[in-house]
Coordinates of C-alpha atoms in Angstrom, one line a residue:
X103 CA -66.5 24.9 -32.5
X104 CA -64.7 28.0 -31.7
X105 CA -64.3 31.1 -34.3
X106 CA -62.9 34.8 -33.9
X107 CA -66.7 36.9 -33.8
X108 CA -67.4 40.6 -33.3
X109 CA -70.8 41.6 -32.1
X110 CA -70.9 44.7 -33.6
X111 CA -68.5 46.6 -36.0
X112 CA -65.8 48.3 -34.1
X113 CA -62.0 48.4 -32.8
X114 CA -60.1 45.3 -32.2
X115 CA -61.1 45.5 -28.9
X116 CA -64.8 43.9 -29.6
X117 CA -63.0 40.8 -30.9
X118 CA -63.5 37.6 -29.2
X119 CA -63.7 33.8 -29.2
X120 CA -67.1 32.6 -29.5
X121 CA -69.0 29.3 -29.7
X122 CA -70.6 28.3 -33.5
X123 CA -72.2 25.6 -35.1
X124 CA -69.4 23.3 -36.6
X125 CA -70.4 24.1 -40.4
X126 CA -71.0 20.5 -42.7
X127 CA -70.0 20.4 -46.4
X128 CA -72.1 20.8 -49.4
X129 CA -72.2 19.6 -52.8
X130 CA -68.1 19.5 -54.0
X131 CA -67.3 21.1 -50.8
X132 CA -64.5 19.8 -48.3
X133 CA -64.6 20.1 -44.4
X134 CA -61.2 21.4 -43.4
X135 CA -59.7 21.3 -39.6
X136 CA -58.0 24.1 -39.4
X137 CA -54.3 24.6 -37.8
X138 CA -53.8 28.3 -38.7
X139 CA -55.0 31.3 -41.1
X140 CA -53.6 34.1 -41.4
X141 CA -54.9 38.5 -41.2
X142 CA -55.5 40.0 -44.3
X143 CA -56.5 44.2 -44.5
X144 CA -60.1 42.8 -45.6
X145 CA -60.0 40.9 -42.3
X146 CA -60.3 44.8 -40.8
X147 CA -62.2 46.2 -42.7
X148 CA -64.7 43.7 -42.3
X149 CA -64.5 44.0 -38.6
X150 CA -65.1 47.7 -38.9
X151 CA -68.2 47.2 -41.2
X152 CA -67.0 48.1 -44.1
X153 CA -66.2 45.2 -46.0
X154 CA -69.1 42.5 -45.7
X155 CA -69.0 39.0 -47.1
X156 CA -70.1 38.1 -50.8
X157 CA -73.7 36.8 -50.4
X158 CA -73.3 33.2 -49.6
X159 CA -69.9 33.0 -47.4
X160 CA -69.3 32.6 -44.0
X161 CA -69.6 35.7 -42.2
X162 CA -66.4 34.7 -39.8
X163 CA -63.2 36.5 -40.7
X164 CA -60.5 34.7 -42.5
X165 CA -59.7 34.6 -46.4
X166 CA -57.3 31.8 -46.4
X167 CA -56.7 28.6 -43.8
X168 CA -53.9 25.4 -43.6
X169 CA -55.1 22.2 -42.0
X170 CA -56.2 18.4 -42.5
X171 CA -59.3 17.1 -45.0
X172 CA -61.8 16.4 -42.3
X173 CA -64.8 15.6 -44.3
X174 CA -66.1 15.5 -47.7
X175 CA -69.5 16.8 -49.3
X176 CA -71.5 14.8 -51.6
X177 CA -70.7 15.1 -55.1
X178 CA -66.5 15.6 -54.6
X179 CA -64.5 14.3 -57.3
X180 CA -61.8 12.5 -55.2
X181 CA -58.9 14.6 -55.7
X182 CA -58.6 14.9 -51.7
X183 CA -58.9 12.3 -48.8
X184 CA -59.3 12.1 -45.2
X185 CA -56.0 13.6 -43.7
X186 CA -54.8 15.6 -46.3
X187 CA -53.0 18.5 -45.7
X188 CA -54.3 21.1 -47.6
X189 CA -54.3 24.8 -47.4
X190 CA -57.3 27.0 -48.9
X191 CA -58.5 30.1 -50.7
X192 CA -61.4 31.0 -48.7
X193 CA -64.5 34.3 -48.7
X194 CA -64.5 33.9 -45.4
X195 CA -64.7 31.0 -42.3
X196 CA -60.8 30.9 -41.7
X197 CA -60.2 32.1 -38.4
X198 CA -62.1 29.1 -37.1
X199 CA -61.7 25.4 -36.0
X200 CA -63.3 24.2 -39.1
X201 CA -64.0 25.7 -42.4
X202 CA -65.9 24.5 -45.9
X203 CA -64.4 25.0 -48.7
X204 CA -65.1 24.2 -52.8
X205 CA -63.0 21.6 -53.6
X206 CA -61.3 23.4 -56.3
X207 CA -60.1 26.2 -53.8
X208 CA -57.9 23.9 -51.9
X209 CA -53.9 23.2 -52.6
X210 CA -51.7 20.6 -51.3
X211 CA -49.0 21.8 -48.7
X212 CA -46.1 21.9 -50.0
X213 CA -43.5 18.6 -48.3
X214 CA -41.6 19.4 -45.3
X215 CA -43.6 23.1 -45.0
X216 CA -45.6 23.9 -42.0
X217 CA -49.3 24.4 -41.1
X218 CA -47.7 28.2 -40.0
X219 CA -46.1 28.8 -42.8
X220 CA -49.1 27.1 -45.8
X221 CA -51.2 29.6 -44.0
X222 CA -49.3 32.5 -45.2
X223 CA -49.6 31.3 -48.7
X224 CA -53.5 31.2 -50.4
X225 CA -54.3 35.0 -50.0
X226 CA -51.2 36.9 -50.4
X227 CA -49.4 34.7 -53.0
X228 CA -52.9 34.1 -55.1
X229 CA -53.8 37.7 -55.1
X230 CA -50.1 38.6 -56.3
X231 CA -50.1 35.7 -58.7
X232 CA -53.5 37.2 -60.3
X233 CA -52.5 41.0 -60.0
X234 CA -49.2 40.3 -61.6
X235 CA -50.5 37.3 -64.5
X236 CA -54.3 37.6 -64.9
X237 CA -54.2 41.1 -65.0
X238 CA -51.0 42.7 -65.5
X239 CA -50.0 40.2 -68.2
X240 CA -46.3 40.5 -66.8
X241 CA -43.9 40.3 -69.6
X242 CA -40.4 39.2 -69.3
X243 CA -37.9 42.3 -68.6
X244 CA -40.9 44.4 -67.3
X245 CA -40.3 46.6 -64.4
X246 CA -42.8 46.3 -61.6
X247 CA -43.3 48.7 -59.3
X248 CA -44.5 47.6 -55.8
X249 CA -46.4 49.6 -53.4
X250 CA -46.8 48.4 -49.6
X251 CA -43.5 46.1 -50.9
X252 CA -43.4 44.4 -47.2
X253 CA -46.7 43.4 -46.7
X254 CA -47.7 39.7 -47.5
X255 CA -49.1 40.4 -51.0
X256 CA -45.7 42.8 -51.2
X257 CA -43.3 40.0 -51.0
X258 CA -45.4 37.6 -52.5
X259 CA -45.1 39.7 -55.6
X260 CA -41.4 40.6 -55.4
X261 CA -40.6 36.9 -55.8
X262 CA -43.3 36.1 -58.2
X263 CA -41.8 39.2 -60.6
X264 CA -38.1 36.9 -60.1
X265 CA -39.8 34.2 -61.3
X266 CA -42.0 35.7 -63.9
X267 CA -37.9 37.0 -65.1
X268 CA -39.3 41.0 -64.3
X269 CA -37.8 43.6 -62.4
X270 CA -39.1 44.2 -59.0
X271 CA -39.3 47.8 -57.3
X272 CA -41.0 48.9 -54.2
X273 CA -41.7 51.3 -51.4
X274 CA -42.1 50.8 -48.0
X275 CA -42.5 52.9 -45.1
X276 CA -39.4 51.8 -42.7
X277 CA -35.7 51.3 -43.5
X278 CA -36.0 47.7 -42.1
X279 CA -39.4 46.7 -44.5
X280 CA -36.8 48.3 -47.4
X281 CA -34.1 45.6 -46.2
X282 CA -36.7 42.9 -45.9
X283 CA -37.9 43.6 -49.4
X284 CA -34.1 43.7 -50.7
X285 CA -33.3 40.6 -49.4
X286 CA -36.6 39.3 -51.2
X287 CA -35.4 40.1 -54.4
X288 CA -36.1 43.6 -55.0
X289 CA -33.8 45.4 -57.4
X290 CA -34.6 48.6 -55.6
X291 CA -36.5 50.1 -53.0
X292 CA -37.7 53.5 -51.7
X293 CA -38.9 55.1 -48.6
X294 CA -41.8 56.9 -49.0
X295 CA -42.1 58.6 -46.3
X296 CA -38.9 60.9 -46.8
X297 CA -37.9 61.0 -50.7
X298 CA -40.1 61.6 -53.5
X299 CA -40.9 57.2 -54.7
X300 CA -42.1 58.5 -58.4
X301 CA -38.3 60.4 -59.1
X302 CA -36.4 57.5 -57.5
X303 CA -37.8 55.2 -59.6
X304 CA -37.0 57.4 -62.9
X305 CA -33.5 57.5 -61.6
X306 CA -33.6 54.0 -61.2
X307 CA -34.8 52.9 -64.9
X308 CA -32.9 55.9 -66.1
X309 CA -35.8 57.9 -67.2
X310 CA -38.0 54.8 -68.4
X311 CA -40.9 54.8 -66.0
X312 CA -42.1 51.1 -64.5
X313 CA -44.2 49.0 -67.3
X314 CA -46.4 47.9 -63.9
X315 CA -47.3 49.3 -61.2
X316 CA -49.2 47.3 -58.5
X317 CA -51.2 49.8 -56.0
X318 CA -53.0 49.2 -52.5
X319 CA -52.7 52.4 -51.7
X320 CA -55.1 54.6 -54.0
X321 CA -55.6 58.2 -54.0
X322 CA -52.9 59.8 -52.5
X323 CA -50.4 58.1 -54.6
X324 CA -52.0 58.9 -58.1
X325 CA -50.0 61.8 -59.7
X326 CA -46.6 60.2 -58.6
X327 CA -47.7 56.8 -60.2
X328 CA -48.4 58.4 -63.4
X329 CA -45.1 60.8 -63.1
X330 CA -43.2 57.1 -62.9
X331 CA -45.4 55.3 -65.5
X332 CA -43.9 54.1 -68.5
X333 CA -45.8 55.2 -72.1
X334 CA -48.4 52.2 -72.4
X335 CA -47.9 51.5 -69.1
X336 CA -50.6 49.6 -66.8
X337 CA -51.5 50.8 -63.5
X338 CA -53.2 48.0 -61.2
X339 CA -55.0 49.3 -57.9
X340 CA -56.3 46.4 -55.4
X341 CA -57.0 48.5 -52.5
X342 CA -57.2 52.1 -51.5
X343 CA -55.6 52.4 -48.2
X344 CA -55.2 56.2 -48.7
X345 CA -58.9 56.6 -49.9
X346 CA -60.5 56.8 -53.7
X347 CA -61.1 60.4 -54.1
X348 CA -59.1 61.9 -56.6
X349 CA -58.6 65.6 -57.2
X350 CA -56.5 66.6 -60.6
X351 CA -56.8 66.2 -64.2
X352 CA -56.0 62.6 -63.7
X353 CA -57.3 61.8 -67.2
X354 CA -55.2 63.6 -69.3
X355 CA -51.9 62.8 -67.7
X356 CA -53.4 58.8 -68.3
X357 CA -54.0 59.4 -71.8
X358 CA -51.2 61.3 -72.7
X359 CA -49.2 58.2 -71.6
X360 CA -51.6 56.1 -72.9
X361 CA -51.6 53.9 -70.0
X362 CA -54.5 52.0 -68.8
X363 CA -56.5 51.2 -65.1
X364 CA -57.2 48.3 -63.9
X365 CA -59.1 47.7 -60.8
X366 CA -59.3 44.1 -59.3
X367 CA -60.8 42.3 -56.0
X368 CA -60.0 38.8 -55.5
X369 CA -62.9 38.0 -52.3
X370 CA -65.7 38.8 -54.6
X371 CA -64.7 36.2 -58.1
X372 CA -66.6 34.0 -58.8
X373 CA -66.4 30.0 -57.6
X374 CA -65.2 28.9 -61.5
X375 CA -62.6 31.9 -61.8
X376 CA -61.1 31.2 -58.2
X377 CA -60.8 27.6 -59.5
X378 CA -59.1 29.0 -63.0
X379 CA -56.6 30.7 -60.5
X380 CA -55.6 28.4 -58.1
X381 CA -55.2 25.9 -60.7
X382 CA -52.6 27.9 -62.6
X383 CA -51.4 28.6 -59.4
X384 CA -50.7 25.2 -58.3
X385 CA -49.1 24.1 -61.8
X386 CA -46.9 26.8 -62.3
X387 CA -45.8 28.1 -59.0
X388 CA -46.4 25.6 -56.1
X389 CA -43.8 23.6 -56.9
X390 CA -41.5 26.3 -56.6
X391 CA -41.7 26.2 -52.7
X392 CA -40.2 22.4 -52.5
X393 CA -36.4 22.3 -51.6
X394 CA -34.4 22.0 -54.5
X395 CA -36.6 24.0 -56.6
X396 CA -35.1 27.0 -58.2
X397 CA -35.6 29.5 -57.9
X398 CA -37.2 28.9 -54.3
X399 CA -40.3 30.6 -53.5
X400 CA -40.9 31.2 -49.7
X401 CA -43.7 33.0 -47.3
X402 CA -42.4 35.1 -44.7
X403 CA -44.3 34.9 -41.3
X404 CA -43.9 37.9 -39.6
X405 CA -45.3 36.7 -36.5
X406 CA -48.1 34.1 -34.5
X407 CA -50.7 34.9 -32.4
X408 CA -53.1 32.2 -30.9
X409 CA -56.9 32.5 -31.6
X410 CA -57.6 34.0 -28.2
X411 CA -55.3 36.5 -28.9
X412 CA -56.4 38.1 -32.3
X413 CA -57.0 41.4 -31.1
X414 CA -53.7 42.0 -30.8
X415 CA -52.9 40.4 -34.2
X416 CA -55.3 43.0 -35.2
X417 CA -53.6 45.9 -33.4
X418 CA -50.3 44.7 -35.0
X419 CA -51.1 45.1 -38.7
X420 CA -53.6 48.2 -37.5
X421 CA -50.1 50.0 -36.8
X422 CA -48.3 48.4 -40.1
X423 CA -45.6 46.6 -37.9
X424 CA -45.7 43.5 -39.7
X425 CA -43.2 42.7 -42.4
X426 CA -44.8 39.8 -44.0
X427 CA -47.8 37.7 -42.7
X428 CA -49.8 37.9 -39.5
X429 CA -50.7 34.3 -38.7
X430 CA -53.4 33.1 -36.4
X431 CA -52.6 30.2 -35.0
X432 CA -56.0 27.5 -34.2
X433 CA -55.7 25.5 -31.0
X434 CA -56.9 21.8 -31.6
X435 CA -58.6 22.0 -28.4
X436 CA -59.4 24.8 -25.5
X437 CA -60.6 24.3 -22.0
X438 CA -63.8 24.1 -20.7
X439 CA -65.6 26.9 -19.7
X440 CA -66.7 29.8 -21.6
X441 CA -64.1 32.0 -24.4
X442 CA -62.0 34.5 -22.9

C-alpha cells in the first residue's frame, strides 16, 4: 500500500508517498480501508522529530481515519462487519491506504455524512469532548474560554460548550477565524494579536473571569490566563505552541485564585481509557450530527488535499491558514510506477 513517509525529520518538503507492507489485524483489531484522514499539529511535530509514536503504534502520521471495515482480527466481538463505514481514533497509521485499529476505537459514520467530512471528526471532536468532560468537568452556565478558537479542536469545542449549555469564548488570530468562530456559536471572540484577550474577556463576563479555560498555546499566554481566570477556576493546557518555559511568580497568582492545572495528551492514553472515551462519545454526542438532531453538531473542513499532495497540506496549517480541518484525502488506487 501506499502511506505519507519522511526519511528523516525535517520540513514538509521531505514528505512523500512511499510503498509499505499493507499492515494485517491483531487480536480485537479491525483492518480499515481508508478514504481520508485528516492533519493534526502532532502530525508536525512528529515529522520534525519531536513527537514520536507511543511504543507499539504505527510510525506513519495520522491520528484519526474514515473508511470501510476491510478485515477483522481474531478475537473481535462482532460489533463491525465487512463494509462498514467507520471512522477511527487512531496513534498513528492514518495517512495510509489501510490502517489497524482496536475495535473499540472505531465509530459509525454518521447517515448521509461523508468520508471527507467523518475524517474531520475522531481527533478534534474526541480531544475537545475529553478536555471539556473528562477533565474540565464542564458545568452548565460555565464560561469557557477557547484558545486557537478556529482550529479543528477550536470549533469542535465551541459547539460541544452549546451542547454541554456553557458559554463559549475565544481568540483567534484573524478577523475572518473570529467570524468563523461566531458563526459556530461563540458568545464572543477576541483578536489576539491587537487587543489585550485577558481584559476583553473581564469586560465580557463583567468582571467574573472564565470558569475554563482550554489552552494550546502555553507559555506566552500564562499571566493573561490567570488575569481572566475566575476564583476556583481550572486552567487546561493540551499543547504548548508558544513553548513551556515560564518566567513569573506563576504560583502565587494560581493560588491566590485558587485555581488548578491540568495538563492532558490524548495520543499517549491508554487502549481501555480511549475505549471509555469514544464510547461516551458515541452515546452522548454522535447522534448529534444526524439531521434533525438538535442542536446540530457539524465539522468544518477547511480544505482537501490528495495524498500526493501532503506537503502542502503541511505548509497550510505550518502558516495557520486553516479555519477548521485539513483533510487528506486517500486515492483508492494510483498508477503504476513509482510515488511522486
Amino acid at each position: 500500500m501506499f502511506a505519507a513517509h519522511f526519511d528523516c525529520p525535517g520540513g514538509p518538503e521531505n514528505l512523500y508517498m512511499k510503498g509499505v507492507m499493507k499492515p494485517d489485524p491483531g487480536e480485537g483489531e479491525v483492518l480499515v480501508k481508508v478514504s481520508a484522514s485528516a492533519l493534526n499539529r502532532a502530525d508536525l511535530l512528529q515529522r520534525r522529530g519531536k513527537y514520536p509514536p507511543p511504543k507499539g503504534a504505527s510510525d506513519i502520521l495520522g491520528l484519526e481515519a474514515a473508511g470501510r471495515v476491510a478485515g477483522l482480527g481474531p478475537g473481535c466481538s462482532g460489533r463491525w462487519k465487512i463494509g462498514d463505514a467507520v471512522m477511527a481514533l487512531l496513534s498513528g497509521g492514518g495517512q495510509a491506504q489501510f490502517v489497524t485499529v482496536p475495535e473499540g476505537h472505531l465509530m459509525p459514520i454518521p447517515k448521509d455524512m461523508t468520508f471527507i467530512q467523518a475524517a474531520a471528526i475522531p481527533e478534534a471532536w474526541l480531544t475537545a469532548f475529553q478536555l471539556l468532560h473528562f477533565v474540565g468537568k464542564v458545568q452548565e452556565g460555565e464560561r469557557v474560554l477557547i484558545h486557537a478558537g478556529a482550529s479543528g479542536v477550536g470549533m469542535a469545542a465551541i459547539q460541544l460548550v452549546r451542547l454541554a449549555k456553557a458559554i463559549p469564548i475565544v481568540t483567534a488570530g484573524t478577523q475572518e477565524k473570529l467570524e468563523a468562530t461566531a458563526k459556530a456559536g461563540a458568545a464572543a471572540g477576541f483578536n489576539y494579536k491587537n487587543e489585550d484577550f485577558s481584559e476583553k474577556v473581564l469586560e465580557f463576563t463583567q468582571g467574573s473571569g472564565v470558569d475554563l479555560i482550554l489552552d494550546c498555546v502555553g507559555a506566552s499566554y500564562w499571566e493573561k490566563n490567570l488575569n481572566c481566570l475566575s476564583t476556583d477556576g481550572r486552567w487546561i493546557i493540551y499543547g504548548l505552541l508558544s513553548g513551556g518555559e515560564v518566567h513569573g511568580d506563576l504560583l502565587a497568582r494560581l493560588l491566590s485564585k485558587r485555581a488548578s492545572i491540568h495538563t492532558s495528551l490524548l495520543r499517549s492514553r491508554d487502549k481501555e481509557y480511549k475505549e471509555r472515551l469514544v464510547r461516551a462519545f458515541t452515546e452522548e454526542v454522535l447522534p448529534h450530527f444526524c439531521g434533525g438532531a438538535s442542536p446540530r453538531l457539524q465539522p468544518l473542513v477547511d480544505s482537501v488535499y490528495p495524498l500526493h499532495a501532503i506537503a502542502e497540506a503541511h505548509r497550510a496549517m505550518e502558516e495557520n491558514r486553516n479555519i477548521g480541518k485539513i483533510v487528506i484525502e486517500i486515492p483508492v488506487c494510483f498508477k503504476k510506477g513509482p510515488p511522486q
